[in-house]
Short mmCIF file of C-alpha atoms in Angstrom, two decimals:
data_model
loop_
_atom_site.label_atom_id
_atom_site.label_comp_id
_atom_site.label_asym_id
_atom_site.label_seq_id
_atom_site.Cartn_x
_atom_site.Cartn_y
_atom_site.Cartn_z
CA UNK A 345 22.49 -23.07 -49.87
CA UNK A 346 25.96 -21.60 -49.30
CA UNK A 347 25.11 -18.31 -50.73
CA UNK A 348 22.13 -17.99 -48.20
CA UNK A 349 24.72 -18.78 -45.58
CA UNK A 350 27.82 -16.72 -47.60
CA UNK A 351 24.84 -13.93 -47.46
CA UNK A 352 23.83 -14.26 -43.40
CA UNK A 353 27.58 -14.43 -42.42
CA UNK A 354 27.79 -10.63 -44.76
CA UNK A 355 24.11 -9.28 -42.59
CA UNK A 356 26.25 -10.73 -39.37
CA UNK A 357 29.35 -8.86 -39.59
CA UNK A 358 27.76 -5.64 -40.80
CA UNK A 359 26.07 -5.73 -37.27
CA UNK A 360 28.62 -6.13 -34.92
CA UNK A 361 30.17 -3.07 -33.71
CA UNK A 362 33.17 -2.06 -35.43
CA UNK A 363 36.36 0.02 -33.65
CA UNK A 364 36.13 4.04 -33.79
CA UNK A 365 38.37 3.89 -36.09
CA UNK A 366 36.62 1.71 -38.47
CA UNK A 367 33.30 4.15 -38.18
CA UNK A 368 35.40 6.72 -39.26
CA UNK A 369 37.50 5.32 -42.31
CA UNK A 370 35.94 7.37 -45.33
CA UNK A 371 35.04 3.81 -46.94
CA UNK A 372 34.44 0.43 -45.98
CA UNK A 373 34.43 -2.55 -48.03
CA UNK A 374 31.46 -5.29 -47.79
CA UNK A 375 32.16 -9.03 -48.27
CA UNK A 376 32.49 -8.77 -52.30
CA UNK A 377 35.18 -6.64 -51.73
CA UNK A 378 33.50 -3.28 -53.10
CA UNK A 379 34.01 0.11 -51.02
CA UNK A 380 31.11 1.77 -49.92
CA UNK A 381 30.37 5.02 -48.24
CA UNK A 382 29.35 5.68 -44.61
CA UNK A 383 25.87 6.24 -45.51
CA UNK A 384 24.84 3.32 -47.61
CA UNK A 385 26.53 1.13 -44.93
CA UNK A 386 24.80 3.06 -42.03
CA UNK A 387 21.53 2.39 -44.00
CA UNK A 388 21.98 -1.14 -44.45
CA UNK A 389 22.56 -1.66 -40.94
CA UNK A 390 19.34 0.09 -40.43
CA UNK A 391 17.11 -1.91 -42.68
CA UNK A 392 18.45 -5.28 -41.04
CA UNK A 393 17.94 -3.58 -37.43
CA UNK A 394 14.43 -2.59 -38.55
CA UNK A 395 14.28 -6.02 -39.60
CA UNK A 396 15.19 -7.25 -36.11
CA UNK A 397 13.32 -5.11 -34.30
CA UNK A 398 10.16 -5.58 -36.15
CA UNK A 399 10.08 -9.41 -35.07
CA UNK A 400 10.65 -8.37 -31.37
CA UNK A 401 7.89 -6.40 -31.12
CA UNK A 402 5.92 -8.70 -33.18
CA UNK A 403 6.61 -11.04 -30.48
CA UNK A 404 6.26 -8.43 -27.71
CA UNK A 405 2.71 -7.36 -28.46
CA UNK A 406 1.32 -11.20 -29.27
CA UNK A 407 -1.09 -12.15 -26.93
CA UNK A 408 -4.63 -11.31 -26.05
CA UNK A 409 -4.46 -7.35 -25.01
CA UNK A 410 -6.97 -6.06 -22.96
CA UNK A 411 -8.83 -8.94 -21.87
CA UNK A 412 -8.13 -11.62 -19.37
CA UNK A 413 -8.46 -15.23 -19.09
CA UNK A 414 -12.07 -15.38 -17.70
CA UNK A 415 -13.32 -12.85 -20.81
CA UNK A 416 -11.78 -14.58 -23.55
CA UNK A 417 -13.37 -17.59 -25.56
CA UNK A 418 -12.67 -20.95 -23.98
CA UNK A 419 -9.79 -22.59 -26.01
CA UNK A 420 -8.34 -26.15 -25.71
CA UNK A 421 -5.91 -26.17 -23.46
CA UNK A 422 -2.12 -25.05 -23.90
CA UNK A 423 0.69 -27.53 -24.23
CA UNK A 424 3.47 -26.29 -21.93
CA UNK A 425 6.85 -26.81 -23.24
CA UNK A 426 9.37 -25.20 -21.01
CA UNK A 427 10.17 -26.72 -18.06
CA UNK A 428 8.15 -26.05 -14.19
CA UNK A 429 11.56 -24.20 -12.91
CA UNK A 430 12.16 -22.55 -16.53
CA UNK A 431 8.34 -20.95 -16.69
CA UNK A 432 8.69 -20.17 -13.23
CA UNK A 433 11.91 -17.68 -13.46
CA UNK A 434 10.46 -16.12 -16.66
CA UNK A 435 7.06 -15.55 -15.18
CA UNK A 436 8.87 -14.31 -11.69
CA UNK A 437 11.06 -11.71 -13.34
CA UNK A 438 8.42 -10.88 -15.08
CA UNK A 439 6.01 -10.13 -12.25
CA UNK A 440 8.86 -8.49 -10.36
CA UNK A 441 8.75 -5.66 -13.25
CA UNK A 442 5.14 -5.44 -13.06
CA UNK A 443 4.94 -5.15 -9.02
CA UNK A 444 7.76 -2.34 -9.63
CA UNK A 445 5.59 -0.25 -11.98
CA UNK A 446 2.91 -0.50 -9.52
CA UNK A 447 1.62 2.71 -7.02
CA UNK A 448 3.78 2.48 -3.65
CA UNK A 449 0.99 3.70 -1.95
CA UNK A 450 -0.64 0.36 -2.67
CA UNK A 451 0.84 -2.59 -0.75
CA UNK A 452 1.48 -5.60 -2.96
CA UNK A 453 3.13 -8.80 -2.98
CA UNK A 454 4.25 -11.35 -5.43
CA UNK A 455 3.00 -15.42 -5.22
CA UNK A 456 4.24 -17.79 -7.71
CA UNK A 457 1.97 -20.41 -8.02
CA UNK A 458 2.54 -24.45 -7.02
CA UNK A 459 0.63 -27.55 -7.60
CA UNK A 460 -1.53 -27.13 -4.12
CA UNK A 461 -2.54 -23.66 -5.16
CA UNK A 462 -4.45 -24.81 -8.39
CA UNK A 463 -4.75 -28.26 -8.67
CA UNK A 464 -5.03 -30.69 -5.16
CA UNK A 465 -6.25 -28.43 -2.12
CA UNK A 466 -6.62 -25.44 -4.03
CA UNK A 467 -5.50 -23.54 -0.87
CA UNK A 468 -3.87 -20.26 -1.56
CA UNK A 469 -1.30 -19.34 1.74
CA UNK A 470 -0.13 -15.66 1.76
CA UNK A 471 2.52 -13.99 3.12
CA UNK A 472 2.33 -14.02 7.08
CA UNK A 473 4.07 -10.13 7.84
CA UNK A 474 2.00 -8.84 4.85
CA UNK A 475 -1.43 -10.50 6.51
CA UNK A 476 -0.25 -9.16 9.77
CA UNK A 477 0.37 -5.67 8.90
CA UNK A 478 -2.48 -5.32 6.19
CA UNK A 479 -5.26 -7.96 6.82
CA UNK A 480 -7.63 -8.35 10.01
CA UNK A 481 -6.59 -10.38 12.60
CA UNK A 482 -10.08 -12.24 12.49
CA UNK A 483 -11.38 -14.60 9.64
CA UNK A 484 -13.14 -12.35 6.88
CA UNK A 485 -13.86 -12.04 3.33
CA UNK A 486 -11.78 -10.81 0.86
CA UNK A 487 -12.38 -9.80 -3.08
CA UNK A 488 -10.02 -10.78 -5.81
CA UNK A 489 -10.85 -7.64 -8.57
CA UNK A 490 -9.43 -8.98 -11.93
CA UNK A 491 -7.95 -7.17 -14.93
CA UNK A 492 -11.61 -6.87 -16.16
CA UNK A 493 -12.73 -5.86 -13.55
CA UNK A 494 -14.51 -8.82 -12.03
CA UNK A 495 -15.06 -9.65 -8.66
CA UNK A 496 -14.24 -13.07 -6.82
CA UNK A 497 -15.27 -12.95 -2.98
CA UNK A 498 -13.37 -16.03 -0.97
CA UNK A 499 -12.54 -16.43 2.80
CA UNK A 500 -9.62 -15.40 4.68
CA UNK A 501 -9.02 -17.47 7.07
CA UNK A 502 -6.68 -15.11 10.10
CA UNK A 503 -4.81 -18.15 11.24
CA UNK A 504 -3.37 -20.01 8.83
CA UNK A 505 -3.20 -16.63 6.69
CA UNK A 506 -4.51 -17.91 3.43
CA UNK A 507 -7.86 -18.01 1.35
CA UNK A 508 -9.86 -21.09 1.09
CA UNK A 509 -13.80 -21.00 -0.15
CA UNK A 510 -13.85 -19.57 -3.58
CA UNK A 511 -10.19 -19.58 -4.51
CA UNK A 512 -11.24 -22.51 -6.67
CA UNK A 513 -13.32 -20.71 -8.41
CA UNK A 514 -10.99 -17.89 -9.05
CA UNK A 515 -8.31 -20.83 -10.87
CA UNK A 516 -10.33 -22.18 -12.90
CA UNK A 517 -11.91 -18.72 -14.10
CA UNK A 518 -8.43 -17.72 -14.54
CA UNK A 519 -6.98 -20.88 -16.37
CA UNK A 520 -4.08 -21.01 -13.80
CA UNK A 521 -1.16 -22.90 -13.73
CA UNK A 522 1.33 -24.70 -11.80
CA UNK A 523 4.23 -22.07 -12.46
CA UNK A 524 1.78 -19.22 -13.12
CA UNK A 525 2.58 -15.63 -11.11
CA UNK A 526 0.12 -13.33 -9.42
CA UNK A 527 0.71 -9.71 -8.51
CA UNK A 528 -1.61 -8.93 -5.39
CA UNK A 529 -2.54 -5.30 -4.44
CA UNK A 530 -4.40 -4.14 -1.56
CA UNK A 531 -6.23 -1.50 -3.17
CA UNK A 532 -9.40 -0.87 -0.19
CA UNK A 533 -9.98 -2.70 2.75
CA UNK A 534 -10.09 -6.31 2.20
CA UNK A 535 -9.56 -5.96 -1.33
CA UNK A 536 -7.13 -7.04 -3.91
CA UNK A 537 -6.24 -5.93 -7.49
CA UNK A 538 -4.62 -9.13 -9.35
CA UNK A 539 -2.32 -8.85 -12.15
CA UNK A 540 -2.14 -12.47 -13.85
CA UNK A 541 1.58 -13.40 -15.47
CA UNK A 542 1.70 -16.98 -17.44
CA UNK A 543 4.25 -18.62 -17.39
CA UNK A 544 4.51 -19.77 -20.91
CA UNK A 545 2.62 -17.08 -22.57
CA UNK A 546 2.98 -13.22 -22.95
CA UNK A 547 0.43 -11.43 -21.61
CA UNK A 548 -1.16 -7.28 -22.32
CA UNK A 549 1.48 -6.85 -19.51
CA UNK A 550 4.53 -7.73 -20.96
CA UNK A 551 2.53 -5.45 -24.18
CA UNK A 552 2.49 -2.81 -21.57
CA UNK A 553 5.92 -3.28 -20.34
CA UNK A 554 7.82 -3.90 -23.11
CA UNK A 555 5.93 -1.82 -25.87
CA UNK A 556 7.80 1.44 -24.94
CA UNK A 557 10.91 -0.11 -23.81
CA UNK A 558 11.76 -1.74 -27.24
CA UNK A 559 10.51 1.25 -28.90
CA UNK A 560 13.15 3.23 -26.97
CA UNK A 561 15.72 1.25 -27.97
CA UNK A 562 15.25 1.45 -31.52
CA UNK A 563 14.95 4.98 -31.34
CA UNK A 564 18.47 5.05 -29.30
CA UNK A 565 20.50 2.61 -31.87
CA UNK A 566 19.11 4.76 -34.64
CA UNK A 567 19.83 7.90 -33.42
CA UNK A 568 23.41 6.13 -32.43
CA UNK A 569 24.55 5.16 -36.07
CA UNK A 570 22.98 8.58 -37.51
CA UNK A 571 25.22 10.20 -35.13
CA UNK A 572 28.43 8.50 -36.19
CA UNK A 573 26.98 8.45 -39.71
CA UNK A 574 27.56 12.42 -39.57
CA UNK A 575 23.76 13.43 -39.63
CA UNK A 576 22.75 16.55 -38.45
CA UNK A 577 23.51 17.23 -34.27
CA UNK A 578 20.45 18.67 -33.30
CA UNK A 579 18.23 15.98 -34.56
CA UNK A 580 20.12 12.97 -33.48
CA UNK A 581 20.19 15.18 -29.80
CA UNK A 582 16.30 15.04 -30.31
CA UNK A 583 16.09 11.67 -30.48
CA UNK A 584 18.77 10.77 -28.23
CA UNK A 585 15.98 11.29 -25.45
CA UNK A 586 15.55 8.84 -21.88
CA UNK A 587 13.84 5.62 -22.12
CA UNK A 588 9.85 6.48 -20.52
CA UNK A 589 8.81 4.03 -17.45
CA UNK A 590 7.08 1.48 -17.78
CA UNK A 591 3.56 1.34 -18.04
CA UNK A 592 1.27 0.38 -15.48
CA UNK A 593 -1.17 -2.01 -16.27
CA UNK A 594 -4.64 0.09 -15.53
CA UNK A 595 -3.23 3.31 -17.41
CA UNK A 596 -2.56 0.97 -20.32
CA UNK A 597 -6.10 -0.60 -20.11
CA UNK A 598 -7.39 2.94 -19.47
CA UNK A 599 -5.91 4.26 -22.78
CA UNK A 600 -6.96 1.91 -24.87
CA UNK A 601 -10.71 2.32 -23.91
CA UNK A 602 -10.56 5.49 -24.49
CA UNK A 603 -8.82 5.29 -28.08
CA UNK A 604 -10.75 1.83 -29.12
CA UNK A 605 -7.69 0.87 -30.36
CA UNK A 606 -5.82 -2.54 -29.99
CA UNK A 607 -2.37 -2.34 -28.41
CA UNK A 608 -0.54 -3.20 -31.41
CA UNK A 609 -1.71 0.03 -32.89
CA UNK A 610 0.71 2.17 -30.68
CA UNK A 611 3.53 1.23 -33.22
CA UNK A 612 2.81 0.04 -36.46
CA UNK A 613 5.24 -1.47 -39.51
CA UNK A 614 6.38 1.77 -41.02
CA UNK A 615 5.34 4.57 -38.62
CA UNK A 616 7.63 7.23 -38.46
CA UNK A 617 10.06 7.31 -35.47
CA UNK A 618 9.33 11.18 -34.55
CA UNK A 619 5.50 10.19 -34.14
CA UNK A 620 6.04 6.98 -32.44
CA UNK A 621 8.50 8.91 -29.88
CA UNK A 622 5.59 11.44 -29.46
CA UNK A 623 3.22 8.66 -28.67
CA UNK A 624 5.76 7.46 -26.19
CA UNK A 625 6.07 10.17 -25.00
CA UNK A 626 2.16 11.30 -24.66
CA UNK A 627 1.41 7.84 -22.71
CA UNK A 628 4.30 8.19 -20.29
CA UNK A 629 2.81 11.47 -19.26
CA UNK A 630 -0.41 9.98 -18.78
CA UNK A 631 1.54 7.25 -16.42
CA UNK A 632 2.94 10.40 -14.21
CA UNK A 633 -0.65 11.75 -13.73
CA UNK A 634 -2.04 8.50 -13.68
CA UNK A 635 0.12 7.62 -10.41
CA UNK A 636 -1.75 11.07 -8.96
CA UNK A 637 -5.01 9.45 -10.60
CA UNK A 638 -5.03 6.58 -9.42
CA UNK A 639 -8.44 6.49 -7.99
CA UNK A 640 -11.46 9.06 -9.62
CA UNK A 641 -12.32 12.19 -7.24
CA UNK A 642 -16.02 11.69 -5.95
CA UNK A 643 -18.06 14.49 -4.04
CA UNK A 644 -18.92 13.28 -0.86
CA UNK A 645 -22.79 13.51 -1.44
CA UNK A 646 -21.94 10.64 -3.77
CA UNK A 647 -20.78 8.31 -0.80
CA UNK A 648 -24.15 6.23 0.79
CA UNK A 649 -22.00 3.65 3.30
CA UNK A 650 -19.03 2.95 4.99
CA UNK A 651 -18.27 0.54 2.35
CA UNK A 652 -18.44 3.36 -0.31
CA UNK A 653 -15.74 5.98 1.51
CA UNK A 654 -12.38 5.65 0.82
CA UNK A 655 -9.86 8.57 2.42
CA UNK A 656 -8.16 9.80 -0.69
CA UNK A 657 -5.40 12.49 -0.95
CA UNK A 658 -3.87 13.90 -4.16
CA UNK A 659 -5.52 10.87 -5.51
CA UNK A 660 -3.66 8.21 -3.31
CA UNK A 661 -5.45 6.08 -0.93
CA UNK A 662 -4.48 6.53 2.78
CA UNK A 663 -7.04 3.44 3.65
CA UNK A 664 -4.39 1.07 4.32
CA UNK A 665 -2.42 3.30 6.64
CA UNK A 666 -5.14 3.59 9.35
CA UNK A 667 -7.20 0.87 11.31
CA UNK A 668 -11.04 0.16 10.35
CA UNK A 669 -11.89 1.50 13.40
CA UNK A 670 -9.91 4.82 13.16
CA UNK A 671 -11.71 5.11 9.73
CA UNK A 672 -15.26 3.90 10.94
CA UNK A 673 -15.28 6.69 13.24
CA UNK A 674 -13.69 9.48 10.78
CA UNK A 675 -16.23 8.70 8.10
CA UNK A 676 -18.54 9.55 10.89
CA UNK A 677 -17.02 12.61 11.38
CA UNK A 678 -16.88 13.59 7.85
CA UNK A 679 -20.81 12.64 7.83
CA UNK A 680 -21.51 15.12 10.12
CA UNK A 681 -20.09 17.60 8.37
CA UNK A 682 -21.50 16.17 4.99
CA UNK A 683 -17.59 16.90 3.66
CA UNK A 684 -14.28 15.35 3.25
CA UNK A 685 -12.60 16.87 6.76
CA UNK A 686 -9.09 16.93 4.52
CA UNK A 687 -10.43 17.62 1.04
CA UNK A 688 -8.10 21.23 1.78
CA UNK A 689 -5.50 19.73 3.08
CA UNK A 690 -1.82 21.39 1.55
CA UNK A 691 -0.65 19.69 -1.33
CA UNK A 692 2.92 17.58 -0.98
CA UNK A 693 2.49 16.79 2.80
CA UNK A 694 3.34 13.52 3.60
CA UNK A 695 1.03 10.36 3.37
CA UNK A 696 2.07 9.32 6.60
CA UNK A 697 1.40 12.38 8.37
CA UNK A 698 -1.83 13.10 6.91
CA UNK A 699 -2.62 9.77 8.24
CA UNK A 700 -1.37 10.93 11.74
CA UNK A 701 -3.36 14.12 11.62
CA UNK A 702 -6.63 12.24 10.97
CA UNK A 703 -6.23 9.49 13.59
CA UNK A 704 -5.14 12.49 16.04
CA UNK A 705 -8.54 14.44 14.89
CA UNK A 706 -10.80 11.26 15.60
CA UNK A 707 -8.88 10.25 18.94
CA UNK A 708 -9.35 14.01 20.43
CA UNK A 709 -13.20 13.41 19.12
CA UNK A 710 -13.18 10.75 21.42
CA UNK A 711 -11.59 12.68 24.16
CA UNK A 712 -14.16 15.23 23.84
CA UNK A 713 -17.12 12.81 23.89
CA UNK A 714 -15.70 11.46 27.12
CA UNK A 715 -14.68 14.84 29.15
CA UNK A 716 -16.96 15.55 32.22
CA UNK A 717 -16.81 18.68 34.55
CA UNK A 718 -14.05 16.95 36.38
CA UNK A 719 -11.43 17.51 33.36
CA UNK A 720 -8.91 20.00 33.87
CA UNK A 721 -8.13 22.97 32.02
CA UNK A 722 -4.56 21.60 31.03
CA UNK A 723 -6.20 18.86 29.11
CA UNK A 724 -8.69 21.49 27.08
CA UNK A 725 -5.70 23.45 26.07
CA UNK A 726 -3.77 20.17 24.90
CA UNK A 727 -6.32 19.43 22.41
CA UNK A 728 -7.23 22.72 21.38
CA UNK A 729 -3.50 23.20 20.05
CA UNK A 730 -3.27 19.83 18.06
CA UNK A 731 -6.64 21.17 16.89
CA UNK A 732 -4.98 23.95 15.77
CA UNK A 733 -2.15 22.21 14.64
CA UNK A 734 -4.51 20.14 12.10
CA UNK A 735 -6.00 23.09 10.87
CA UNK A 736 -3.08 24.94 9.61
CA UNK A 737 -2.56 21.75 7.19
CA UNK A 738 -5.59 22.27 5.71
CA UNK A 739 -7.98 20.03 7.76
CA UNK A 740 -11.40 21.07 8.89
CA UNK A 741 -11.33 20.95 12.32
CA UNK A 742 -13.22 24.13 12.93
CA UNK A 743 -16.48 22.71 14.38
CA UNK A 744 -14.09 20.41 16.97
CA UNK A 745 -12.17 23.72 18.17
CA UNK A 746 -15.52 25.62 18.28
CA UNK A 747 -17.27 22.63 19.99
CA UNK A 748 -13.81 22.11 22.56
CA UNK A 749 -14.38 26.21 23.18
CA UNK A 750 -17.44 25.67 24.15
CA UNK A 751 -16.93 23.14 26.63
CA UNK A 752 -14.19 24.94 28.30
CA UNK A 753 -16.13 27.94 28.44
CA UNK A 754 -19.17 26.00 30.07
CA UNK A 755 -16.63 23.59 32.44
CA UNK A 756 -14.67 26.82 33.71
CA UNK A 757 -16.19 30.39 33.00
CA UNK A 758 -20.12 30.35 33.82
CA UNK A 759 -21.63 30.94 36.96
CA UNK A 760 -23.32 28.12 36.78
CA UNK A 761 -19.93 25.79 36.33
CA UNK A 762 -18.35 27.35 39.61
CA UNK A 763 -21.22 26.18 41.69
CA UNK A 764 -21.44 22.63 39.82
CA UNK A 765 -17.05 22.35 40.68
CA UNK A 766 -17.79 23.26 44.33
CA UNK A 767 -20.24 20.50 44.55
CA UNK A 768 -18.12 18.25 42.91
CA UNK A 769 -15.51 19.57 45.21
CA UNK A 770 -17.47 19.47 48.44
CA UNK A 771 -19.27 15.67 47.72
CA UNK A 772 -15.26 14.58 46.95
CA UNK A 773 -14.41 15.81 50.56
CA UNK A 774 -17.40 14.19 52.47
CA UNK A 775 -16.63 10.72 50.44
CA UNK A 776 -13.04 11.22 51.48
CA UNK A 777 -14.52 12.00 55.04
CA UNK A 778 -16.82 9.02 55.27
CA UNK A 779 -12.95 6.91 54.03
CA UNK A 780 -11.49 8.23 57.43
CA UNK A 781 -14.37 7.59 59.52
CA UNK A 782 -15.07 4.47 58.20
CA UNK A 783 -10.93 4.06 59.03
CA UNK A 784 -11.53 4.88 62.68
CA UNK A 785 -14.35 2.81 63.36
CA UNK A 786 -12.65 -0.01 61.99
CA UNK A 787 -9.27 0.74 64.07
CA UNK A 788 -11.41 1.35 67.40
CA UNK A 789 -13.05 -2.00 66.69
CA UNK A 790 -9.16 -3.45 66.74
CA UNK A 791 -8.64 -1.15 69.86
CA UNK A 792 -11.57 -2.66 71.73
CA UNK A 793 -10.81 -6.28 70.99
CA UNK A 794 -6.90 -5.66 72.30
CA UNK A 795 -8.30 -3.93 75.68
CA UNK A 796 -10.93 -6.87 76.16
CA UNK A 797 -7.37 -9.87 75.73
CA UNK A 798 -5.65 -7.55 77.79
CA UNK A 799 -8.28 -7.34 80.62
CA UNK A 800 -8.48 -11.18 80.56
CA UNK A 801 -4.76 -11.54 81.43
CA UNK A 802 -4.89 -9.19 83.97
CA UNK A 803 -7.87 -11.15 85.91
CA UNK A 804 -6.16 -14.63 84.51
CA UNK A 805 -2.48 -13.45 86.38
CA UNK A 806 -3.26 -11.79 88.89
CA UNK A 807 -3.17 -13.75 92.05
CA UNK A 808 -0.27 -15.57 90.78
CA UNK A 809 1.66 -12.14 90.26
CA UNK A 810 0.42 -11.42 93.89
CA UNK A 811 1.74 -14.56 95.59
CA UNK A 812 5.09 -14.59 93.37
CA UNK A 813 5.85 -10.82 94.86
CA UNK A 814 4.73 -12.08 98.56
CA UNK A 815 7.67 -15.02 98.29
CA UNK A 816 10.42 -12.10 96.60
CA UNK A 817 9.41 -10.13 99.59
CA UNK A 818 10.58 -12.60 102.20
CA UNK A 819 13.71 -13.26 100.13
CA UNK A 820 14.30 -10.11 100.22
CA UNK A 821 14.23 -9.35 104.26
CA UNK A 822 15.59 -12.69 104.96
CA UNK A 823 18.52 -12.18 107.41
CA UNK A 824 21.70 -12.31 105.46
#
């Protein structure tokens, strides 16, 4: 027993970093007291960090990868150790990673889960400023789209900004927990991506997360005590290399379709660390293309609803940054061109302002739908240059500028219009006409009706006024 321990004290201190000046001393003695060169020491420390690192990633990659709770086999259920406030941090940070990994483009929220979400009510209550600046302001149904790819429809109920009928069925699906984490993202209208995290168990996301990330450290600390081990420059350089993001959960899942493999088989016992640096290195491209990937490219011909058309640009969805009505009408638009209005719009323009442009294209739609004869020219040229505007970002306007020349060109230039604007002209004159006769009837009625009251004062005061001046009269050629 003490020369197991005599033996894990030696495997400690080799381990512990040791002064520059120790890494550089020509030999170094181990705890019988024998010297040893640089490289048999450097090795050492090698096998026992190979040793260490195996077991992390061991522990990384357990789990059930690729498949979620409602896919797997029903199991007995898990006795949870840690503590509620323990799982809960754990879990948290954990779903804070994943939520970071996630496409910005795609708002999302984190909700750590409490006794009332899965056990009593079974009420889940969401975050009032996301519901108010994502969500309808009316009660409607929302979809939960799990990791599998299943969908759960419940209510959302506008009010009380929560879901009620058919969250139920979602937990229990799900095996959730009191302390459990979910990762919501709005990924359509309505619709929700969810990420699971358990609280006492490591799911394919912490496999997704942590799989490169470990293997980027062991790559580092090699390269590290090969470098100060005196091994050749340019190769530890070559593996001195930054550590790759973080993988999202969907390119993950998407990979390993398309290999068949598990997740474990990224980095095997024994693989090389030059290939499994390439393999890092060949998934976190795929991330970087996956974040312009994020949704497939579909030819409009393939779109049969509203429900099917989503407004996508370098592979981003813009749904989210306009209203359903803005979009109900644009998808209209793009129907009656039987195209995407922006599928040529310029690469690298801002999500925001493509956003602007189509709202601006569907609101002078309007406009023009609404103009009469009686619209003036100012207002023609107005749209006609935002038009124009749109179009130099690649949108295709064309049909609205040719349709808005057309209706300037019938409003303002034809024979035809100059008689219809002097009618319009002339009837606006005899209504106004009719206003001021209408005016003077009314005040000659008032004029009428003061000369009548005055006429009856007159015949009313009269004789009074007539014997009052009589009586002044004598007063005034009385004798003094």
């Amino acid at each position: 027993m003490s020369g197991r321990v005599k033996k894990e004290a030696e495997e400690t201190d080799l381990i512990k970093p040791q002064p520059f000046h120790e890494e550089n001393r020509k030999y170094v003695e181990d705890g019988d007291g024998k010297q040893k060169s640089p490289m048999e020491t450097t090795a050492k420390r090698l096998k026992i960090k190979r040793r260490y690192s195996d077991s992390k990633l061991k522990f990384v990659i357990s789990g059930h990868p690729g498949k979620c709770a409602c896919c797997r086999q029903k199991k007995a259920p898990v006795e949870r150790s840690n503590t509620v406030g323990e799982a809960k941090s754990s879990a948290l940070i954990r779903a804070e990673e994943v939520q970071s990994n996630l496409e910005p483009a795609f708002p999302s929220f984190v909700k750590s889960l409490v006794r009332s979400h899965v056990a009593s009510c079974f009420w889940m209550g969401l975050p009032g400023s996301f519901c108010r600046a994502h969500l309808p302001a009316v009660d409607a149904t929302v979809t939960l789209l799990d990791e599998c790819g299943k969908e759960f429809k419940m209510k959302y109920i506008a009010y009380k900004t929560g879901l009620s009928a058919g969250w139920r069925q979602f937990c229990v699906a799900h095996q959730l927990f009191e302390g459990d984490v979910l990762v919501f993202q709005l990924i359509g209208s309505c619709t929700f991506k969810v990420y699971v995290i358990r609280a006492n168990d490591l799911t394919e996301v912490d496999g997704a997360l942590g799989l490169l990330n470990l293997d980027a450290q062991i790559k580092q600390n090699i390269a590290g005590k090969l470098d100060n081990a005196g091994r050749d420059t340019a190769a530890s350089k070559s593996s001195k290399r930054k550590r790759p993001r973080s993988l999202p959960l969907a390119i993950v899942q998407k990979k390993n379709k398309k290999s068949g493999q598990p997740r474990s088989s990224v980095l095997q016992a024994g693989q090389p660390a030059e290939q499994s640096e390439n393999d890092s290195e060949e998934v976190g491209s795929e991330v970087l293309e996956g974040f312009k990937l994020s949704l497939p490219a579909v030819q409009f011909k393939d779109i049969k609803s509203f429900e099917d058309f989503n407004i996508l640009v370098d592979g981003l969805l813009l749904d989210s940054e306009l209203s359903e009505n803005i979009r109900n009408k644009y998808y209209k638009l793009c129907c009656s061109q039987n195209a995407f209005l922006h599928e040529n719009i310029i690469k690298g323009v801002n999500l925001k302002l493509i956003a602007g442009i189509i709202s601006e294209t569907v609101n002078i739609a309007d406009a023009m739908r609404a103009c009469t004869l009686t619209t003036s020219r100012d207002e023609f040229a107005t749209w006609d240059k935002a038009l124009k505007a749109s179009e130099l970002f690649g949108m295709n306007v064309g049909f609205l500028r040719t349709k808005l020349g057309l209706l300037l060109s019938l409003a303002f230039d034809s024979e035809g219009a100059a008689k219809t604007r002097r009618y319009i002209e002339a009837r606006l004159k005899r209504v106004q006409t009719e206003d001021e006769i209408r005016n003077l009837e009314e005040k000659l009625v008032e004029l009428k009706e003061t000369y009548e009251r005055y006429g009856a004062d007159v015949e009313r005061l009269k004789s009074k006024a007539e014997d009052y001046e009589v009586k002044f009269q004598e007063q005034v050629l009385a004798p003094w």
